[in-house]
Short mmCIF file of C-alpha atoms in Angstrom, two decimals:
data_model
loop_
_atom_site.label_atom_id
_atom_site.label_comp_id
_atom_site.label_asym_id
_atom_site.label_seq_id
_atom_site.Cartn_x
_atom_site.Cartn_y
_atom_site.Cartn_z
CA MET A 1 -2.82 -0.90 30.72
CA PRO A 2 -3.29 -1.71 27.18
CA SER A 3 0.14 -3.03 25.36
CA VAL A 4 1.10 -3.14 22.13
CA TYR A 5 4.32 -5.06 20.99
CA LEU A 6 5.86 -4.04 17.70
CA LEU A 7 7.38 -6.82 16.62
CA ALA A 8 11.07 -5.86 15.24
CA PHE A 9 14.09 -7.28 13.12
CA PRO A 10 17.10 -6.93 11.10
CA GLY A 11 17.24 -4.86 8.28
CA VAL A 12 13.09 -3.58 9.42
CA GLN A 13 11.88 -0.53 7.19
CA SER A 14 12.38 1.87 11.05
CA LEU A 15 9.29 4.64 9.99
CA ASP A 16 6.84 0.84 10.87
CA VAL A 17 7.94 0.95 13.67
CA SER A 18 8.18 4.33 14.65
CA GLY A 19 5.05 5.72 13.09
CA PRO A 20 3.06 3.22 14.79
CA LEU A 21 4.62 3.50 18.26
CA ASP A 22 4.61 7.26 17.79
CA VAL A 23 0.66 7.27 17.22
CA PHE A 24 -0.19 4.78 20.45
CA ALA A 25 2.75 7.68 23.00
CA GLU A 26 1.08 10.86 21.79
CA ALA A 27 -2.50 9.12 23.01
CA ASN A 28 -0.77 8.73 26.83
CA ARG A 29 -0.74 12.64 26.22
CA PHE A 30 -4.88 12.39 26.55
CA LEU A 31 -5.43 9.60 27.86
CA LEU A 32 -5.81 8.77 32.43
CA PRO A 33 -3.04 6.97 34.14
CA GLN A 34 -4.20 3.55 34.31
CA ALA A 35 -5.62 4.20 29.90
CA HIS A 36 -2.01 4.66 28.72
CA TYR A 37 -0.87 2.33 26.48
CA ARG A 38 2.57 -0.41 27.27
CA LEU A 39 4.87 0.13 24.47
CA GLN A 40 7.84 -2.58 23.73
CA VAL A 41 9.73 -3.51 21.08
CA ILE A 42 10.11 -7.54 20.74
CA GLY A 43 13.50 -8.41 18.91
CA ALA A 44 13.53 -11.19 16.09
CA GLY A 45 17.02 -11.21 15.83
CA PRO A 46 19.12 -13.74 15.37
CA GLU A 47 20.16 -13.35 18.88
CA PRO A 48 18.67 -11.59 22.48
CA GLY A 49 19.32 -8.66 23.60
CA ALA A 50 21.33 -7.77 19.77
CA SER A 51 21.10 -4.58 18.62
CA ILE A 52 18.64 -4.51 15.23
CA ALA A 53 20.00 -2.61 12.02
CA CYS A 54 17.56 -0.99 10.50
CA SER A 55 17.16 -0.28 6.78
CA ASN A 56 18.61 3.12 6.48
CA GLY A 57 21.08 2.43 8.73
CA MET A 58 19.47 3.22 12.81
CA LEU A 59 20.45 0.91 15.89
CA LEU A 60 17.35 0.01 17.68
CA GLY A 61 16.96 -1.47 20.86
CA ALA A 62 14.51 -4.04 21.81
CA HIS A 63 12.81 -4.27 24.86
CA ARG A 64 13.12 -8.18 25.20
CA HIS A 65 13.34 -10.85 22.04
CA PHE A 66 10.30 -12.69 21.02
CA SER A 67 12.06 -15.61 22.98
CA GLN A 68 12.12 -13.73 25.88
CA THR A 69 8.16 -13.33 25.64
CA ASP A 70 5.67 -16.02 26.54
CA GLU A 71 2.30 -13.62 27.72
CA THR A 72 0.44 -11.72 24.87
CA ALA A 73 0.17 -8.35 24.17
CA ASP A 74 -3.43 -6.01 23.87
CA LEU A 75 -2.29 -5.12 20.43
CA LEU A 76 0.88 -7.56 18.00
CA LEU A 77 1.82 -5.24 14.93
CA VAL A 78 4.88 -6.48 12.57
CA ALA A 79 6.51 -4.11 11.25
CA GLY A 80 7.94 -4.84 6.96
CA GLY A 81 11.90 -4.17 5.52
CA PRO A 82 12.82 -4.90 2.60
CA VAL A 83 14.32 -8.40 3.38
CA LEU A 84 11.43 -10.16 3.99
CA VAL A 85 10.04 -10.66 0.46
CA LYS A 86 13.10 -13.34 -0.46
CA GLN A 87 13.38 -14.18 4.18
CA ALA A 88 13.79 -17.72 5.18
CA PRO A 89 11.10 -18.78 7.32
CA ASP A 90 12.12 -18.34 10.53
CA ALA A 91 10.13 -22.06 12.42
CA ALA A 92 10.77 -20.60 15.66
CA LEU A 93 8.99 -16.79 14.51
CA ASN A 94 6.85 -18.25 13.14
CA ALA A 95 5.49 -20.81 15.98
CA TRP A 96 5.49 -16.79 18.43
CA LEU A 97 3.42 -15.32 16.56
CA GLN A 98 1.65 -18.07 16.24
CA ARG A 99 1.11 -18.36 19.46
CA GLN A 100 0.83 -14.48 20.45
CA ALA A 101 -2.06 -14.63 16.85
CA GLN A 102 -3.87 -17.43 18.81
CA ALA A 103 -4.46 -15.19 22.42
CA THR A 104 -4.13 -11.23 21.09
CA PRO A 105 -7.13 -9.55 20.90
CA CYS A 106 -5.90 -7.83 17.92
CA TYR A 107 -2.97 -8.59 15.64
CA GLY A 108 -1.32 -7.83 12.26
CA SER A 109 1.34 -5.78 9.72
CA ILE A 110 2.65 -2.98 8.19
CA CYS A 111 4.09 -2.49 5.06
CA ASN A 112 5.54 -6.13 3.93
CA GLY A 113 5.18 -7.17 8.06
CA ALA A 114 2.37 -9.34 6.39
CA PHE A 115 4.92 -12.00 4.32
CA LEU A 116 6.14 -12.55 8.44
CA LEU A 117 2.37 -13.44 8.72
CA ALA A 118 2.44 -15.74 6.04
CA ARG A 119 4.80 -17.66 6.94
CA ALA A 120 3.24 -18.21 9.91
CA GLY A 121 0.29 -19.30 8.44
CA LEU A 122 -1.60 -16.53 9.78
CA LEU A 123 -2.99 -14.81 6.48
CA ASP A 124 -4.80 -18.25 4.93
CA GLY A 125 -7.97 -17.46 3.92
CA LYS A 126 -8.04 -13.96 5.02
CA ARG A 127 -8.15 -10.81 3.55
CA ALA A 128 -5.32 -8.09 4.05
CA THR A 129 -3.05 -5.87 2.15
CA THR A 130 0.56 -4.77 1.56
CA HIS A 131 2.80 -2.25 -0.30
CA TRP A 132 1.37 -2.19 -3.99
CA ASP A 133 5.64 -2.58 -4.93
CA ASP A 134 5.16 -6.01 -2.70
CA ALA A 135 1.85 -7.02 -3.85
CA ALA A 136 2.52 -9.12 -6.95
CA ALA A 137 5.17 -11.15 -4.38
CA LEU A 138 2.96 -11.54 -1.53
CA ALA A 139 0.16 -12.93 -4.06
CA ARG A 140 2.65 -15.32 -5.82
CA GLN A 141 4.47 -16.88 -2.62
CA PHE A 142 0.98 -16.65 -0.80
CA PRO A 143 -1.95 -17.13 -3.19
CA GLN A 144 -4.16 -18.38 -0.59
CA ILE A 145 -4.79 -14.93 0.86
CA ARG A 146 -7.61 -12.93 -0.48
CA LEU A 147 -5.08 -9.61 -1.17
CA GLU A 148 -7.26 -6.44 -2.09
CA PRO A 149 -3.89 -4.82 -2.80
CA ASP A 150 -5.28 -1.25 -3.62
CA ARG A 151 -6.43 -0.52 0.50
CA ILE A 152 -4.29 1.74 2.18
CA TRP A 153 -5.16 -0.66 5.36
CA LEU A 154 -7.41 -3.27 6.28
CA ARG A 155 -9.45 -5.38 9.27
CA ASP A 156 -10.59 -9.47 8.77
CA GLY A 157 -11.61 -9.86 12.14
CA ARG A 158 -9.09 -9.52 14.51
CA LEU A 159 -6.26 -9.39 11.59
CA VAL A 160 -5.57 -5.81 10.68
CA THR A 161 -2.94 -5.08 7.89
CA SER A 162 -1.72 -2.22 5.68
CA ALA A 163 0.38 -0.91 3.11
CA GLY A 164 3.76 0.52 3.02
CA VAL A 165 5.56 2.64 5.86
CA THR A 166 3.35 5.27 7.02
CA ALA A 167 0.16 3.10 6.00
CA GLY A 168 1.18 2.70 9.04
CA ILE A 169 0.34 5.39 11.60
CA ASP A 170 -3.66 5.62 8.87
CA LEU A 171 -3.93 1.59 10.68
CA SER A 172 -2.99 2.98 14.18
CA LEU A 173 -5.34 6.29 13.97
CA ALA A 174 -8.23 3.90 13.53
CA LEU A 175 -6.60 1.63 16.08
CA LEU A 176 -6.37 4.51 17.85
CA ALA A 177 -10.14 5.83 17.62
CA GLU A 178 -11.43 1.87 18.46
CA GLU A 179 -9.89 1.81 21.01
CA ALA A 180 -9.72 5.14 22.46
CA GLY A 181 -12.04 6.97 21.00
CA ALA A 182 -11.94 9.58 17.54
CA GLU A 183 -11.06 12.60 19.52
CA VAL A 184 -8.27 11.47 21.29
CA ALA A 185 -7.31 9.83 17.56
CA LEU A 186 -7.97 13.62 16.39
CA ASN A 187 -5.80 14.90 18.63
CA VAL A 188 -3.04 12.98 17.89
CA ALA A 189 -3.69 13.30 14.35
CA LYS A 190 -2.94 16.84 15.05
CA ARG A 191 -0.35 15.81 17.26
CA LEU A 192 1.45 14.26 14.70
CA VAL A 193 0.95 16.36 11.50
CA VAL A 194 -1.29 14.07 9.80
CA PHE A 195 -4.43 13.18 7.84
CA MET A 196 -7.02 11.64 10.59
CA GLN A 197 -8.10 9.61 7.38
CA ARG A 198 -6.17 10.21 3.69
CA SER A 199 -8.77 9.38 0.73
CA GLY A 200 -8.42 7.35 -2.53
CA GLY A 201 -6.49 3.59 -2.42
CA GLN A 202 -1.93 3.26 -2.51
CA SER A 203 -2.99 3.80 -6.35
CA GLN A 204 -2.47 6.78 -6.41
CA PHE A 205 0.91 6.38 -4.90
CA SER A 206 2.12 3.75 -7.68
CA PRO A 207 3.01 3.69 -11.30
CA TYR A 208 -0.13 2.41 -13.27
CA LEU A 209 1.35 0.84 -15.53
CA THR A 210 4.52 -1.89 -14.14
CA PRO A 211 5.37 -3.91 -15.96
CA TYR A 212 5.72 -3.50 -20.22
CA ALA A 213 5.78 -6.59 -22.30
CA GLU A 214 9.31 -6.54 -24.33
CA GLU A 215 9.47 -3.98 -26.65
CA GLY A 216 9.99 -5.38 -29.75
CA SER A 217 7.04 -8.06 -29.12
CA LEU A 218 3.88 -7.02 -30.57
CA VAL A 219 2.07 -6.27 -27.33
CA GLY A 220 4.37 -4.10 -26.93
CA ARG A 221 5.24 -2.08 -30.53
CA VAL A 222 1.26 -1.30 -29.53
CA GLN A 223 2.62 0.19 -25.95
CA GLN A 224 4.67 1.58 -26.90
CA TYR A 225 2.64 3.44 -29.33
CA VAL A 226 0.22 4.12 -26.95
CA LEU A 227 1.92 5.36 -24.84
CA ALA A 228 2.99 8.52 -28.08
CA HIS A 229 -0.34 9.02 -28.67
CA LEU A 230 -2.67 9.32 -25.82
CA ASP A 231 -4.24 12.27 -27.43
CA GLN A 232 -5.59 10.63 -30.14
CA LYS A 233 -8.58 8.80 -31.08
CA LEU A 234 -7.36 5.14 -30.63
CA THR A 235 -9.38 1.87 -31.34
CA VAL A 236 -8.45 -1.61 -31.11
CA GLU A 237 -9.36 -1.48 -35.22
CA LYS A 238 -6.64 1.04 -35.65
CA LEU A 239 -3.95 -0.77 -32.74
CA ALA A 240 -5.38 -3.78 -34.61
CA ASP A 241 -3.55 -2.13 -38.27
CA LEU A 242 -0.90 -1.48 -37.31
CA VAL A 243 0.63 -5.61 -35.87
CA ALA A 244 -1.71 -6.44 -39.30
CA ALA A 245 -4.23 -8.82 -37.40
CA SER A 246 -7.80 -8.93 -37.73
CA PRO A 247 -9.09 -6.95 -34.62
CA ARG A 248 -10.39 -9.91 -32.97
CA ASN A 249 -7.35 -11.55 -32.74
CA PHE A 250 -5.71 -8.64 -32.15
CA ALA A 251 -8.14 -8.53 -28.83
CA ARG A 252 -7.36 -11.48 -27.75
CA MET A 253 -3.60 -11.68 -28.09
CA PHE A 254 -2.85 -8.01 -25.72
CA ALA A 255 -5.37 -9.43 -23.46
CA ARG A 256 -3.32 -12.49 -22.85
CA ASP A 257 -0.25 -11.14 -22.76
CA ALA A 258 -0.87 -7.48 -20.96
CA ARG A 259 -3.21 -9.35 -18.86
CA MET A 260 -5.57 -6.04 -19.36
CA THR A 261 -8.20 -5.47 -22.95
CA PRO A 262 -6.15 -3.20 -25.01
CA ALA A 263 -9.15 -0.38 -23.45
CA GLU A 264 -8.23 -0.99 -20.17
CA PHE A 265 -4.16 -0.41 -21.07
CA ILE A 266 -5.55 2.82 -22.69
CA GLU A 267 -7.10 4.40 -19.62
CA ARG A 268 -4.26 3.67 -17.08
CA ALA A 269 -2.02 4.97 -19.71
CA ARG A 270 -4.12 8.10 -19.45
CA VAL A 271 -4.92 8.66 -15.98
CA ASP A 272 -0.62 8.17 -15.53
CA ALA A 273 0.17 10.89 -18.21
CA ALA A 274 -2.20 13.28 -16.31
CA ARG A 275 -0.99 12.58 -13.44
CA ALA A 276 2.30 13.53 -14.53
CA MET A 277 0.52 16.39 -15.87
CA LEU A 278 -1.43 17.20 -12.48
CA GLU A 279 2.17 16.81 -10.50
CA ARG A 280 4.33 18.70 -13.31
CA SER A 281 2.40 21.49 -14.94
CA ALA A 282 -0.20 24.53 -13.38
CA LEU A 283 -2.47 23.50 -16.70
CA PRO A 284 -6.80 23.70 -16.20
CA LEU A 285 -8.23 20.97 -15.94
CA LYS A 286 -9.32 20.88 -19.69
CA SER A 287 -5.94 20.93 -20.99
CA VAL A 288 -4.61 18.57 -19.35
CA ALA A 289 -7.55 16.34 -19.96
CA ILE A 290 -7.85 17.38 -23.31
CA GLY A 291 -3.93 16.44 -24.07
CA CYS A 292 -4.32 13.58 -22.63
CA GLY A 293 -7.01 12.08 -24.48
CA PHE A 294 -10.11 12.09 -22.25
CA ARG A 295 -13.17 13.64 -23.37
CA ASP A 296 -13.64 16.64 -21.57
CA ALA A 297 -12.48 17.67 -17.69
CA GLY A 298 -15.59 15.85 -16.44
CA HIS A 299 -14.59 12.81 -18.37
CA LEU A 300 -10.56 12.90 -16.41
CA ARG A 301 -12.57 13.68 -12.95
CA ARG A 302 -14.81 10.67 -13.43
CA VAL A 303 -12.18 7.96 -14.45
CA PHE A 304 -9.97 9.97 -11.80
CA GLN A 305 -12.21 9.09 -9.18
CA LYS A 306 -12.66 5.37 -10.40
CA ARG A 307 -8.96 4.51 -11.11
CA LEU A 308 -7.56 6.05 -7.96
CA GLY A 309 -10.31 7.15 -5.55
CA THR A 310 -9.70 10.51 -5.67
CA SER A 311 -10.27 14.01 -7.96
CA ALA A 312 -7.66 15.05 -10.01
CA GLN A 313 -7.99 18.79 -7.61
CA GLN A 314 -7.23 16.72 -4.37
CA TYR A 315 -4.61 14.51 -6.43
CA ARG A 316 -2.45 17.70 -7.33
CA ASP A 317 -2.70 19.29 -4.60
CA SER A 318 -0.74 16.60 -2.74
CA PHE A 319 1.62 15.83 -4.71
CA SER A 320 2.22 18.72 -7.03
CA PRO A 321 5.64 21.10 -5.65
CA ALA A 322 3.65 24.17 -4.45
CA PRO A 323 3.16 26.00 -6.01
CA PRO A 324 3.04 23.99 -9.74
CA ALA A 325 5.28 25.55 -12.55
CA ALA A 326 3.23 26.59 -16.07
#
């Protein structure tokens, strides 16, 4: 009987806990009794036996506290929550995670539960991902991680990590397919009314152009001009003239302060503008492309696929209210 431990703590995101657990609980409908998953919530609160208050106010009851758990599971997953980014390290929890990770066949994190694994030294030199909104903070605090922030989930040996919240379901379905077979995983996905495998990466869910430079700075003035004139031809020479700089000096200063080239910023800005139009209108793709400064619909399609890992039509189908307004 394979066992799954899911570590939860005060302030945990409830869906990070319930989503993965529901995947394996639903799987038991399609498995022989001796192959059923045994699911346990392991508490990481200050006191054993205390209820765990989630970030949405819901109370969880853990099966056991981590300090009462010596044996290891077949799969250990650490949930995430808003409190983790600035949470102080817990030496006892770190030691427990280290022991568990050393002995379990598979361990990992949901969302920014990656911070707990990182504080225990379990992500050093490893490929990992986390919620797009916390990726920069994770990279700053733990530069030794080989962070891949656009992934929905990924595996590095026995380590698995996922993006934010519902991506824990994607990860759990993938692990279920590895363990119990694709047919069981597909049946569970149908039961939960979710995609078996989502197209694209996290970029399609995150703002593409944050943060901006200060509005009054050289880079900030150029960024504001670009955003107001996306349908026009924007060259380095034209943007350099705006700030009375040579093209070479402007390009150097922009790349230094914006951490991307002017051409990169322009393309990202056009992608964001196209995303907004696809979400809010029923305009044909050609009109969206021209309105955002792409050469034609084909150019928009190619850039969308490159930047977001999904097609413009798939994006509209996923994020546009039905039916979109003209």
